[in-house]
XYZ file of N, CA and C in Angstrom:
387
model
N 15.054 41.583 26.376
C 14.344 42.714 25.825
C 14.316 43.838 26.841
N 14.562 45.036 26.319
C 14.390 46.234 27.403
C 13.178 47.381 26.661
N 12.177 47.509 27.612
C 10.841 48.663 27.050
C 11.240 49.532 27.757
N 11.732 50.719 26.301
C 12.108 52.443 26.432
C 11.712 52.975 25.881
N 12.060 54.244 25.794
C 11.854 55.118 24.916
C 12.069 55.790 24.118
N 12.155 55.611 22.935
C 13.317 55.834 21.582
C 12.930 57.485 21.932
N 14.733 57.988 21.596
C 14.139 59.055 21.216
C 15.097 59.687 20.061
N 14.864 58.975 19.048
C 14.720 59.436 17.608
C 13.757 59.312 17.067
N 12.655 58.589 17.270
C 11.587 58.124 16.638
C 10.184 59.080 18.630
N 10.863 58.947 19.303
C 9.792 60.050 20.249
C 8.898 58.872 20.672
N 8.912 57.847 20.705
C 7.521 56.790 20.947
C 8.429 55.912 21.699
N 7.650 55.519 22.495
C 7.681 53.982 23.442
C 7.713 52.736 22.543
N 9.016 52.043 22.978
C 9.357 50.669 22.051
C 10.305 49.870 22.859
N 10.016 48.541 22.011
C 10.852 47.260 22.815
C 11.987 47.253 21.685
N 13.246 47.201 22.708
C 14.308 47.141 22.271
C 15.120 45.582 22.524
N 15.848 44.508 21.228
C 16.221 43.073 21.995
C 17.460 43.791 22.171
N 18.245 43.496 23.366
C 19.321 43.824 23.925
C 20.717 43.651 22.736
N 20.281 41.935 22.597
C 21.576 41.457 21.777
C 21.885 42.451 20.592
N 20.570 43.443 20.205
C 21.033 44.382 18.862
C 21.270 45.570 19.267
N 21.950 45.657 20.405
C 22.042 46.818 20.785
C 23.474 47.243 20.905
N 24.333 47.803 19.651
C 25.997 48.083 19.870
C 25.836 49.655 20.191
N 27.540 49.894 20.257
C 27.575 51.053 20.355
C 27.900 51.644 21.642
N 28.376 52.544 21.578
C 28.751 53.053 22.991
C 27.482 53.434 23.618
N 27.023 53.822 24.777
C 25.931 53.936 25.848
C 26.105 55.051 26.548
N 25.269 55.960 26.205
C 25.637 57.766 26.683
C 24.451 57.444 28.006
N 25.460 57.994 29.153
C 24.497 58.639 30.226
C 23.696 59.953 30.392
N 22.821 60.111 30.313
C 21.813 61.315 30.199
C 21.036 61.527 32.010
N 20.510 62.418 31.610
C 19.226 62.519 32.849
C 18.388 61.220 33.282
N 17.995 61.521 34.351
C 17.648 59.982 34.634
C 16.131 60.298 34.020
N 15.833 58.951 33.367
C 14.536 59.468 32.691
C 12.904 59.177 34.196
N 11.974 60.023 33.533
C 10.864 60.367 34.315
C 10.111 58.869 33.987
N 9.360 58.290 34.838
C 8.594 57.047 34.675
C 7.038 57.601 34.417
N 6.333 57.467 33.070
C 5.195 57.959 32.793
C 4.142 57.369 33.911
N 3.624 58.366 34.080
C 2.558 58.396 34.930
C 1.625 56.755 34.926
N 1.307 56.431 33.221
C 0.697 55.232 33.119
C 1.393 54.634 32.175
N 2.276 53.698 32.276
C 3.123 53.456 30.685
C 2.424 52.525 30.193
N 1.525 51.553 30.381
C 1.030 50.757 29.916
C 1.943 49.599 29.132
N 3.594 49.938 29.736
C 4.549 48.511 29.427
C 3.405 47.453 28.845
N 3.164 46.602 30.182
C 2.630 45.293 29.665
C 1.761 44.591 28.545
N 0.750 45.852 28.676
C -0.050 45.949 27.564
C 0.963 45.400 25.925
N 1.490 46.865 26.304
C 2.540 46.505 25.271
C 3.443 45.250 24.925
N 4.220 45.021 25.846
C 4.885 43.569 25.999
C 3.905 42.586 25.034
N 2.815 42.508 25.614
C 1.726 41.291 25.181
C 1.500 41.349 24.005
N 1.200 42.489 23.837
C 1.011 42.298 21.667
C 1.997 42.667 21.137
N 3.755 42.547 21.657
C 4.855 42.683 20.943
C 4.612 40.803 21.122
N 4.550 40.269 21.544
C 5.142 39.247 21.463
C 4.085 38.204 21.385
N 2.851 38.546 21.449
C 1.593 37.796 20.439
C 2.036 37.356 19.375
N 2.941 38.840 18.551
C 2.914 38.383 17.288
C 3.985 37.295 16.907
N 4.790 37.198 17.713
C 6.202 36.081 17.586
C 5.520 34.888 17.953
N 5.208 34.494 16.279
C 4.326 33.233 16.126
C 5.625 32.306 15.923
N 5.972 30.969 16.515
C 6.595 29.846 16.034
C 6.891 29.782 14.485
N 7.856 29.269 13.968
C 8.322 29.168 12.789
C 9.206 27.878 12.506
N 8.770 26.474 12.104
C 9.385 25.172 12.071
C 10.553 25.638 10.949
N 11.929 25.518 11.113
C 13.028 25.538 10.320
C 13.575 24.194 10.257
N 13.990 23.629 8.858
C 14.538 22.556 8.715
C 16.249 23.108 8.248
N 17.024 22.232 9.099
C 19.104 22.626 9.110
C 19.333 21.097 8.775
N 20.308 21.492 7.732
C 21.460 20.110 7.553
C 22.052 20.964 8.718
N 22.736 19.925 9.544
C 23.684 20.259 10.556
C 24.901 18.889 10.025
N 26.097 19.265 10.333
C 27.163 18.473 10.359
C 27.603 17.915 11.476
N 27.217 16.226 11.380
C 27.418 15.470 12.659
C 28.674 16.112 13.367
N 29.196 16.864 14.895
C 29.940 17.176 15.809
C 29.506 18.583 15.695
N 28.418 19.233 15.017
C 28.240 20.819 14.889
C 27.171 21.196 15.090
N 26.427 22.576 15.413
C 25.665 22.694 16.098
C 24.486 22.744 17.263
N 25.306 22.534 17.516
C 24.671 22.028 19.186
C 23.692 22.575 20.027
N 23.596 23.972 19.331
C 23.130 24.948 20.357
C 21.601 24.689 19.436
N 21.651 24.498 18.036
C 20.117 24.190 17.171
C 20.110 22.565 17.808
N 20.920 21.743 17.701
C 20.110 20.236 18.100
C 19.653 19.928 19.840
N 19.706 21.244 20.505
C 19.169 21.462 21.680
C 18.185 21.672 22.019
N 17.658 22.717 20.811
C 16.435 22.917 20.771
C 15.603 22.421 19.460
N 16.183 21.692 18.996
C 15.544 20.628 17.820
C 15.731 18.916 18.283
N 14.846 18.986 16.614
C 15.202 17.397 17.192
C 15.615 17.021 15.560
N 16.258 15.768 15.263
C 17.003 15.630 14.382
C 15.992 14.402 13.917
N 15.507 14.478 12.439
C 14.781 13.601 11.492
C 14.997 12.906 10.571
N 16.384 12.609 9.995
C 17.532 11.817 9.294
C 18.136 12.643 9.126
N 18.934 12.042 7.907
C 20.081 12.212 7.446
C 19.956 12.617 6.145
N 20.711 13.146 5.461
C 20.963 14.023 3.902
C 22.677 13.912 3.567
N 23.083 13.632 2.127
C 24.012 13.826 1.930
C 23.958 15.181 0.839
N 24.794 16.021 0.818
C 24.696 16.960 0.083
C 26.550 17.027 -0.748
N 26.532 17.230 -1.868
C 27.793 17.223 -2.528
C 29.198 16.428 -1.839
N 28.363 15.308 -1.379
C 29.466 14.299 -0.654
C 29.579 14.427 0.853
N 29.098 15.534 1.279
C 28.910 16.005 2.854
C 27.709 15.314 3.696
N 27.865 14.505 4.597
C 26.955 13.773 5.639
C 26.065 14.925 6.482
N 25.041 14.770 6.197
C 24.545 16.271 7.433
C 23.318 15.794 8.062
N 23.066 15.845 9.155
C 21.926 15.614 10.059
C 21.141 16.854 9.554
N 19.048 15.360 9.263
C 18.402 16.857 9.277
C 17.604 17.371 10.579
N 17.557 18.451 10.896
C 16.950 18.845 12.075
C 16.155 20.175 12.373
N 15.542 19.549 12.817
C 13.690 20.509 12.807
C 13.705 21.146 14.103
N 14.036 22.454 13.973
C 13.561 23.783 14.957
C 12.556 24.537 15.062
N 12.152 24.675 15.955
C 10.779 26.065 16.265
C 11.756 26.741 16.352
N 11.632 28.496 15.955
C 12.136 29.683 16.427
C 11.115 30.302 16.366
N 10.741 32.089 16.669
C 10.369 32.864 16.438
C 11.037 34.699 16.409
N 12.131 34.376 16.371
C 13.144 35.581 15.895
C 14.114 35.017 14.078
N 12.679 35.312 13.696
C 14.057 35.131 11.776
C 14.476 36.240 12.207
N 14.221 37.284 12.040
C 15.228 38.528 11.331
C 16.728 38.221 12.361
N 16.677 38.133 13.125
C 18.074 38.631 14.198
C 18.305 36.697 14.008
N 18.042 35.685 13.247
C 18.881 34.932 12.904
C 19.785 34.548 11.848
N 19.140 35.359 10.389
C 19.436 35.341 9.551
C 21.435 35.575 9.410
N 21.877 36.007 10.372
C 23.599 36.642 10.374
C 24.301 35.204 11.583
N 23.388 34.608 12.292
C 24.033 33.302 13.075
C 23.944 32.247 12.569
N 22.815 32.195 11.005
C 23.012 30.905 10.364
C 24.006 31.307 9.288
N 24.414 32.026 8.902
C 25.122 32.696 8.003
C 26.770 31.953 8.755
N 26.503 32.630 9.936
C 28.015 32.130 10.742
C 28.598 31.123 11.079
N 27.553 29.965 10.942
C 27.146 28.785 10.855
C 27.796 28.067 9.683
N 27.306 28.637 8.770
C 27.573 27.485 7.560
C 29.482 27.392 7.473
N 29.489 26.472 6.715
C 29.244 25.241 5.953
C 28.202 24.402 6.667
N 29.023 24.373 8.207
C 28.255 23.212 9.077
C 26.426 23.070 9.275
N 26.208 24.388 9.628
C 24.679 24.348 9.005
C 24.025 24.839 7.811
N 23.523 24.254 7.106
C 22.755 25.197 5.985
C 21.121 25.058 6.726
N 20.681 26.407 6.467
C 19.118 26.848 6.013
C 18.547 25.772 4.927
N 17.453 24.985 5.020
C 16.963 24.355 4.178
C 15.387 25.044 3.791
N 14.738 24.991 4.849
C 13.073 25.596 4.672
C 13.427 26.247 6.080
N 12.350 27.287 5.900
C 11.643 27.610 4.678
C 12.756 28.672 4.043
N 12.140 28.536 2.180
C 13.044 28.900 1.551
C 13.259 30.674 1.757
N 12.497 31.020 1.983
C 12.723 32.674 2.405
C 13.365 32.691 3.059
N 13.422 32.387 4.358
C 14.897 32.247 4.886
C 16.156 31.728 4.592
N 16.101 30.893 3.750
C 17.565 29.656 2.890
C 17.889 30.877 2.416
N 16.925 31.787 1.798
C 17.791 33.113 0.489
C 17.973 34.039 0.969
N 17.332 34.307 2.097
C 18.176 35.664 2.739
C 19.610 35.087 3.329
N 19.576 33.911 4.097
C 21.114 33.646 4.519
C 22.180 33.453 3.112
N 21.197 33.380 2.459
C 22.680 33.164 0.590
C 22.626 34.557 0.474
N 21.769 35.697 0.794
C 21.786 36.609 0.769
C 23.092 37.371 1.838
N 22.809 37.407 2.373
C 23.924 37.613 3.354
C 25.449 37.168 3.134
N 25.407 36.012 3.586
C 26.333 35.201 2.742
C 27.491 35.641 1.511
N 26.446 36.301 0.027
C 27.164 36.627 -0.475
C 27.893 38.328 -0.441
N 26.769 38.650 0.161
C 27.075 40.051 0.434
C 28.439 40.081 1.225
N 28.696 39.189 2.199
C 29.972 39.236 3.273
C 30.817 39.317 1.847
N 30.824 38.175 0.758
C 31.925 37.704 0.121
C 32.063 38.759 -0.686
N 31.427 39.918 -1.163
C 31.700 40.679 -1.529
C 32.384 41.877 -0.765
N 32.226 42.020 0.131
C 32.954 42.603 1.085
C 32.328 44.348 1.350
């Protein structure tokens, strides 16, 4: 995370790096406010990033990087497909919704279902192109 200062919007905000494309214009070096009260800030940006238990079919030899930080609670067969089930804490949905997407076949979104339908959401939107 990097705390700047938008300036299209003129206000102090936390920016996550990973969403950050685009080319990177050098400007003036910016002035450090007298009192920025960063931390303050920091603390109730990220108060609110409450835990969120996600349940993934994962496909035994796939995902590795979710059964690292999960732990796996049986097994599911789905349309003939063997899939480990496995229970994650996160607290970034929005900026996961496009890596479970990238994921599938091998993982599907199971719960919660708001998230299962935004990744079918996504999903189909790619296939439409």
């Amino acid at each position: 995370y990097c705390v700047g200062h938008d300036l299209q919007r003129q206000a102090p905000r936390i920016f996550r790096t990973s969403r950050i494309s685009g080319g990177i214009r050098q400007g003036a070096p910016a002035a450090v406010p007298v009192d920025p009260a960063w931390q303050s800030m920091l603390d109730a940006y990220f108060r609110e990033l409450v835990p969120m238990r996600v349940t993934l079919l994962i496909v035994p030899g796939h995902g590795w990087t979710w059964r690292s930080h999960g732990s796996v609670t049986g097994q599911q067969s789905v349309s003939g497909t063997q899939y480990d089930v496995v229970k994650v804490d996160i607290t970034e949905r929005d900026g996961l919704v496009g890596t479970f997407a990238a994921a599938a076949p091998n993982v599907l979104v199971i719960d919660p279902p708001d998230l299962r339908l935004r990744v079918v959401e996504h999903l189909q939107g790619v296939a439409r192109g």
